XYZ file of C-alpha atoms in Angstrom:
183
model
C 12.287 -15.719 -9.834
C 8.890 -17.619 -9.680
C 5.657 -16.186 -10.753
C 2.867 -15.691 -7.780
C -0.519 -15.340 -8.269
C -3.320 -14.122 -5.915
C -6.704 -12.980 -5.387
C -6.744 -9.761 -3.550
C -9.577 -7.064 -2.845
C -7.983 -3.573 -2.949
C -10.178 -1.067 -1.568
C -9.169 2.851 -1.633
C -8.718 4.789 2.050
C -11.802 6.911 0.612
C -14.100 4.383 0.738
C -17.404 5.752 2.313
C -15.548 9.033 2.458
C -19.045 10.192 2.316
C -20.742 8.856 4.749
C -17.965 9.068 7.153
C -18.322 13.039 6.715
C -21.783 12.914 8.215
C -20.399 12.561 11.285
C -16.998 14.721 11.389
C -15.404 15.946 8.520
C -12.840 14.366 6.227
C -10.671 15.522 3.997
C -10.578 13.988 0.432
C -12.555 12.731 -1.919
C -15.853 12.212 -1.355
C -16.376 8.503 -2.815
C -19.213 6.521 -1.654
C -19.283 2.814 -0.968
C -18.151 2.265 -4.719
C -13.781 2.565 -4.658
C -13.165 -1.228 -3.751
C -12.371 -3.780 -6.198
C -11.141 -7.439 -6.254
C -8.515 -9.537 -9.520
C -6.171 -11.817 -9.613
C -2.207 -10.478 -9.471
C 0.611 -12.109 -11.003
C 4.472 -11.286 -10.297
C 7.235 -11.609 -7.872
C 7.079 -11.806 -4.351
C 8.421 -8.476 -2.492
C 9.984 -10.495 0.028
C 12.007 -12.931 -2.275
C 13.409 -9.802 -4.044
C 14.464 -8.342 -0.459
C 15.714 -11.527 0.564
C 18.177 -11.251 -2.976
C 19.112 -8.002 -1.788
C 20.187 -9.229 1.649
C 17.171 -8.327 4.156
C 16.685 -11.831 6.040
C 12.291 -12.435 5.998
C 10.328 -10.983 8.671
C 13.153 -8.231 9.866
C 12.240 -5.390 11.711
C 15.492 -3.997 10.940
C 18.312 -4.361 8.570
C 21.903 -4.106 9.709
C 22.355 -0.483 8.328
C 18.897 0.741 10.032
C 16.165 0.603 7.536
C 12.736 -0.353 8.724
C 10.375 0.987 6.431
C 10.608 -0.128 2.508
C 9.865 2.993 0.040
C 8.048 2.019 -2.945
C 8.631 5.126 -5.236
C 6.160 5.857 -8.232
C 7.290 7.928 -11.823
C 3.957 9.731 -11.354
C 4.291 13.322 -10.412
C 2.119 14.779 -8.015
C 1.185 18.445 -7.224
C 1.326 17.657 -3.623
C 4.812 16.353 -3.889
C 5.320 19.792 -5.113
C 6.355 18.472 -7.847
C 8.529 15.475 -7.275
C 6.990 11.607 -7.687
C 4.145 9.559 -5.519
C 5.536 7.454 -2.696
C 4.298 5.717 -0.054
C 6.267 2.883 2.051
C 5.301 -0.087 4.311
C 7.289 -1.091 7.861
C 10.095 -3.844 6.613
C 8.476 -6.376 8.841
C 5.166 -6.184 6.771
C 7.430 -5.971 3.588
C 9.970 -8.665 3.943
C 7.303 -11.519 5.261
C 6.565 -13.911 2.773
C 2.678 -14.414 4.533
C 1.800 -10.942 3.522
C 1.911 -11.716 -0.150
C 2.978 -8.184 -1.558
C 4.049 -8.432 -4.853
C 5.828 -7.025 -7.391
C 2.940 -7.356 -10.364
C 3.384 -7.517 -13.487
C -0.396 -8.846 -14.312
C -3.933 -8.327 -13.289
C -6.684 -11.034 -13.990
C -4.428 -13.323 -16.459
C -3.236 -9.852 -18.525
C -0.358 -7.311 -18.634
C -1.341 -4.802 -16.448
C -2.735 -1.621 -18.419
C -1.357 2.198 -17.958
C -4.550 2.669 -15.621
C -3.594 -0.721 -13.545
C 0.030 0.532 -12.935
C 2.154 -0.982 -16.335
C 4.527 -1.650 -16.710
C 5.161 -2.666 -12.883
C 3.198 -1.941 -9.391
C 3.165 -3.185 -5.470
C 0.249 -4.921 -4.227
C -0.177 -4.855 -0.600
C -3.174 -6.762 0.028
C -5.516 -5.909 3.398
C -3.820 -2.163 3.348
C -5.397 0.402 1.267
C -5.165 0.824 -2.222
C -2.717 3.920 -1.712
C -0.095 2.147 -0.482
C -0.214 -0.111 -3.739
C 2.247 2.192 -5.760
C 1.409 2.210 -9.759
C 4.288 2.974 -12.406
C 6.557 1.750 -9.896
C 10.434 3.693 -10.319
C 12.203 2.506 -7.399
C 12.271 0.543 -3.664
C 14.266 2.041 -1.092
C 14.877 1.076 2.595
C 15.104 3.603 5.043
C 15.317 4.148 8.180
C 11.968 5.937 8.684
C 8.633 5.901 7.070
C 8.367 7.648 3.607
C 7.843 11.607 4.033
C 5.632 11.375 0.780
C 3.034 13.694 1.299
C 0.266 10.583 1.066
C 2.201 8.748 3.525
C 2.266 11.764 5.984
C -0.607 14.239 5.465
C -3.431 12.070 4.086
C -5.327 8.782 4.690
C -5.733 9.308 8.316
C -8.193 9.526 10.632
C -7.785 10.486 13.969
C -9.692 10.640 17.669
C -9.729 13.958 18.900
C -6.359 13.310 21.417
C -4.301 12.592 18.153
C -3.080 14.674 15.632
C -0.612 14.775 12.266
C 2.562 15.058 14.862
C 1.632 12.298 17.159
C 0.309 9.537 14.662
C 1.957 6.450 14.168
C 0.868 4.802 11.113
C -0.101 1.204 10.642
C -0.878 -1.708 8.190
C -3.796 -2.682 10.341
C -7.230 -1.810 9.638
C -10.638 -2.654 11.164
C -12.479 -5.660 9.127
C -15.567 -4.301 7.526
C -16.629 -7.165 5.903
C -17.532 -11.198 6.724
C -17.593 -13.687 4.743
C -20.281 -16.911 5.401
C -22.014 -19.780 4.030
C -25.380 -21.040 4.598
C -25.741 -23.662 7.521
């Protein structure tokens, strides 16, 4: 399979945690305007790898159900009680070749590290960082979203007429930043 590279800025869900707290409470921790980063990632396009394994780009369904891709991590959390990290994305978002998710191998020109996910890790860029599984161990597709315990219980925010039953989650998130050039 070809090698893809891109720039992408991963940013965690926590960022400005704390100042967001100031005015109602969040759960989490509390990082300031510090857990954002940007490199250069190298690997394999999610969506050519799907395509291999029969999902046509840009489905919103496969023909035994699945809409959601599970990316599945061989770190073990406490709030998995005990079972792995997962988190998944909705198979539209995964199988479309514009989203540039990858399958990375490398990060700025190197082998990724332990810390940076090695041997092998999703990058989903314009979502937050937690959906960018490290130490990746497997990629399902189900039917629903993951029931990880990040996927369902954490990294939300909600007005006060939604709660954790009635949340939908999405890829979408506001734009924080601009980017322009002197006239």
């Amino acid at each position: 399979m070809p090698a893809e590279t891109i720039v992408a800025t991963m940013m965690c869900a926590g960022n400005r945690r704390t100042e967001m707290s100031t005015r109602r409470k969040v759960k989490g921790v509390g990082w300031s305007q510090a857990a954002i980063g940007n490199a250069t990632w190298t690997g394999v396009r999610l969506s050519h790898v799907l395509q291999l394994a029969g999902v046509d780009p840009r489905s919103t369904r496969t023909s035994a159900g699945g809409k959601h891709v599970e990316f599945t991590s061989v770190d073990i959390c406490p709030e998995e009680k005990g079972g792995p990290y997962k988190a998944s994305l909705p198979l539209i978002h995964a199988s479309s070749p514009e989203q540039d998710v990858l399958l990375a191998y490398k990060m700025n020109g190197e082998d990724l590290t332990p810390d940076h996910g090695f041997p092998l890790r999703i990058v989903v860029p314009g979502v937050i960082g937690a959906r960018s599984v490290k130490w990746l161990d497997r990629i399902d597709v189900l039917s629903h979203e993951s029931q990880g315990f990040f996927m369902q219980r954490d990294y939300k925010m909600f007005p006060p007429n939604i709660d954790w039953h009635n949340i939908e989650w999405n890829t979408r998130r506001p734009s924080w930043t601009s980017l322009s050039s002197p006239p």
